Amino acid sequence: MPAALLEVIWILDDFIKPPGPKMMVCVAPADGIFFRINSEDKWPVGVPVTSRANAFLHHDSFVECGGPLEFDDYVVDQSRSHQHAPMFLDRQVLPAIVAAVRRSHRISDRDRTIILAALV
């Protein structure tokens, strides 16, 4: 089953150093497009999310709105099978993510169109 909008899942990310589990947030459910959630604001176009508004976060973090990743339903379902309960980012972050997607130069026009259609 596809992820829902703003659903957060854990994925083994081989592209970070060192490779390991990373939180991802779904920004385009029909296409399986996700952004990473990082504890540090060292990535371009990061949107802050607070642990106060998102109780599953251990500390304030950032949604990396510049490098979309695609995951199929199998990967999403496997991630869910290891979680205790579904996690979702607070919807109040939507306007900031939309603004970040609009200004990001690292997102292709195709992905930008898909993501904005899902978010707006």
mmCIF file of C-alpha atoms in Angstrom:
data_model
loop_
_atom_site.group_PDB
_atom_site.id
_atom_site.type_symbol
_atom_site.label_atom_id
_atom_site.label_comp_id
_atom_site.label_asym_id
_atom_site.label_seq_id
_atom_site.Cartn_x
_atom_site.Cartn_y
_atom_site.Cartn_z
ATOM 1 C CA MET A 1 0.000 0.000 0.000
ATOM 2 C CA PRO A 2 1.392 3.443 -0.884
ATOM 3 C CA ALA A 3 2.535 5.798 1.831
ATOM 4 C CA ALA A 4 0.185 8.596 2.816
ATOM 5 C CA LEU A 5 1.004 12.278 2.489
ATOM 6 C CA LEU A 6 3.476 13.317 5.221
ATOM 7 C CA GLU A 7 3.829 9.728 6.451
ATOM 8 C CA VAL A 8 7.264 9.117 7.945
ATOM 9 C CA ILE A 9 9.046 5.795 7.502
ATOM 10 C CA TRP A 10 12.514 4.449 8.293
ATOM 11 C CA ILE A 11 14.609 3.359 5.295
ATOM 12 C CA LEU A 12 18.121 1.926 5.136
ATOM 13 C CA ASP A 13 19.925 4.719 3.293
ATOM 14 C CA ASP A 14 23.082 3.591 1.512
ATOM 15 C CA PHE A 15 23.816 7.121 0.266
ATOM 16 C CA ILE A 16 24.612 8.656 3.648
ATOM 17 C CA LYS A 17 27.958 8.302 5.423
ATOM 18 C CA PRO A 18 28.020 6.000 7.203
ATOM 19 C CA PRO A 19 25.104 4.127 5.604
ATOM 20 C CA GLY A 20 22.272 3.466 8.021
ATOM 21 C CA PRO A 21 18.604 3.946 8.840
ATOM 22 C CA LYS A 22 17.132 7.321 7.978
ATOM 23 C CA MET A 23 13.688 8.855 8.427
ATOM 24 C CA MET A 24 11.933 9.763 5.189
ATOM 25 C CA VAL A 25 8.706 11.725 4.720
ATOM 26 C CA CYS A 26 6.305 11.066 1.846
ATOM 27 C CA VAL A 27 5.593 14.156 -0.265
ATOM 28 C CA ALA A 28 3.925 12.517 -3.295
ATOM 29 C CA PRO A 29 2.076 9.314 -2.333
ATOM 30 C CA ALA A 30 0.930 8.213 -5.809
ATOM 31 C CA ASP A 31 4.522 8.342 -7.069
ATOM 32 C CA GLY A 32 6.309 7.157 -3.925
ATOM 33 C CA ILE A 33 8.399 10.331 -3.619
ATOM 34 C CA PHE A 34 10.040 11.061 -0.269
ATOM 35 C CA PHE A 35 12.417 13.583 1.303
ATOM 36 C CA ARG A 36 14.998 12.764 3.992
ATOM 37 C CA ILE A 37 14.634 14.064 7.530
ATOM 38 C CA ASN A 38 17.980 15.185 8.981
ATOM 39 C CA SER A 39 18.930 16.269 12.461
ATOM 40 C CA GLU A 40 21.389 18.828 11.074
ATOM 41 C CA ASP A 41 20.641 21.797 8.840
ATOM 42 C CA LYS A 42 23.559 21.160 6.493
ATOM 43 C CA TRP A 43 21.570 20.387 3.348
ATOM 44 C CA PRO A 44 20.300 22.941 0.837
ATOM 45 C CA VAL A 45 16.648 23.889 1.184
ATOM 46 C CA GLY A 46 16.017 22.449 4.636
ATOM 47 C CA VAL A 47 12.650 23.006 6.321
ATOM 48 C CA PRO A 48 12.688 22.919 10.138
ATOM 49 C CA VAL A 49 10.363 20.528 11.975
ATOM 50 C CA THR A 50 10.094 20.572 15.746
ATOM 51 C CA SER A 51 9.965 17.667 18.134
ATOM 52 C CA ARG A 52 7.240 19.579 19.987
ATOM 53 C CA ALA A 53 4.890 19.319 16.971
ATOM 54 C CA ASN A 54 6.142 15.853 15.957
ATOM 55 C CA ALA A 55 6.396 13.707 19.085
ATOM 56 C CA PHE A 56 8.197 10.810 17.326
ATOM 57 C CA LEU A 57 11.243 13.052 16.705
ATOM 58 C CA HIS A 58 13.856 12.911 19.454
ATOM 59 C CA HIS A 59 15.004 16.452 18.616
ATOM 60 C CA ASP A 60 14.243 19.270 16.224
ATOM 61 C CA SER A 61 15.142 18.297 12.666
ATOM 62 C CA PHE A 62 14.966 19.399 9.027
ATOM 63 C CA VAL A 63 13.196 18.079 5.928
ATOM 64 C CA GLU A 64 15.714 18.032 3.075
ATOM 65 C CA CYS A 65 13.606 19.453 0.222
ATOM 66 C CA GLY A 66 16.231 19.185 -2.478
ATOM 67 C CA GLY A 67 16.865 15.523 -3.112
ATOM 68 C CA PRO A 68 13.693 13.517 -3.712
ATOM 69 C CA LEU A 69 13.895 9.742 -3.470
ATOM 70 C CA GLU A 70 11.406 7.218 -4.893
ATOM 71 C CA PHE A 71 10.323 4.078 -3.048
ATOM 72 C CA ASP A 72 7.873 1.453 -4.245
ATOM 73 C CA ASP A 73 5.072 -0.054 -2.146
ATOM 74 C CA TYR A 74 7.192 -3.068 -1.180
ATOM 75 C CA VAL A 75 9.860 -0.868 0.438
ATOM 76 C CA VAL A 76 7.186 1.183 2.234
ATOM 77 C CA ASP A 77 5.412 -1.956 3.502
ATOM 78 C CA GLN A 78 8.711 -3.439 4.731
ATOM 79 C CA SER A 79 9.446 -0.260 6.647
ATOM 80 C CA ARG A 80 5.983 -0.234 8.205
ATOM 81 C CA SER A 81 6.393 -3.821 9.363
ATOM 82 C CA HIS A 82 9.204 -2.669 11.687
ATOM 83 C CA GLN A 83 7.405 0.363 13.140
ATOM 84 C CA HIS A 84 5.262 0.300 16.261
ATOM 85 C CA ALA A 85 2.761 2.887 15.037
ATOM 86 C CA PRO A 86 2.290 5.106 11.980
ATOM 87 C CA MET A 87 4.135 8.433 12.094
ATOM 88 C CA PHE A 88 3.125 11.624 10.278
ATOM 89 C CA LEU A 89 4.652 15.094 10.161
ATOM 90 C CA ASP A 90 2.368 17.810 11.462
ATOM 91 C CA ARG A 91 0.443 19.346 8.542
ATOM 92 C CA GLN A 92 1.505 22.855 9.611
ATOM 93 C CA VAL A 93 4.827 22.207 7.834
ATOM 94 C CA LEU A 94 3.118 21.936 4.406
ATOM 95 C CA PRO A 95 3.396 25.634 3.399
ATOM 96 C CA ALA A 96 7.125 25.667 4.204
ATOM 97 C CA ILE A 97 7.734 22.466 2.220
ATOM 98 C CA VAL A 98 5.766 23.857 -0.743
ATOM 99 C CA ALA A 99 7.847 27.054 -0.674
ATOM 100 C CA ALA A 100 11.084 25.045 -0.444
ATOM 101 C CA VAL A 101 10.109 22.801 -3.373
ATOM 102 C CA ARG A 102 9.310 25.869 -5.474
ATOM 103 C CA ARG A 103 12.719 27.432 -4.844
ATOM 104 C CA SER A 104 14.891 24.309 -4.941
ATOM 105 C CA HIS A 105 17.230 24.085 -7.930
ATOM 106 C CA ARG A 106 18.002 20.425 -7.188
ATOM 107 C CA ILE A 107 14.545 19.101 -8.089
ATOM 108 C CA SER A 108 13.751 18.277 -11.710
ATOM 109 C CA ASP A 109 10.790 20.033 -13.330
ATOM 110 C CA ARG A 110 9.015 16.664 -13.561
ATOM 111 C CA ASP A 111 9.444 15.898 -9.853
ATOM 112 C CA ARG A 112 8.583 19.475 -8.851
ATOM 113 C CA THR A 113 5.291 19.247 -10.768
ATOM 114 C CA ILE A 114 4.422 15.887 -9.178
ATOM 115 C CA ILE A 115 5.355 16.973 -5.650
ATOM 116 C CA LEU A 116 3.519 20.299 -5.829
ATOM 117 C CA ALA A 117 0.392 18.614 -7.205
ATOM 118 C CA ALA A 118 0.410 16.270 -4.196
ATOM 119 C CA LEU A 119 1.131 18.994 -1.625
ATOM 120 C CA VAL A 120 -1.228 21.739 -2.797
#
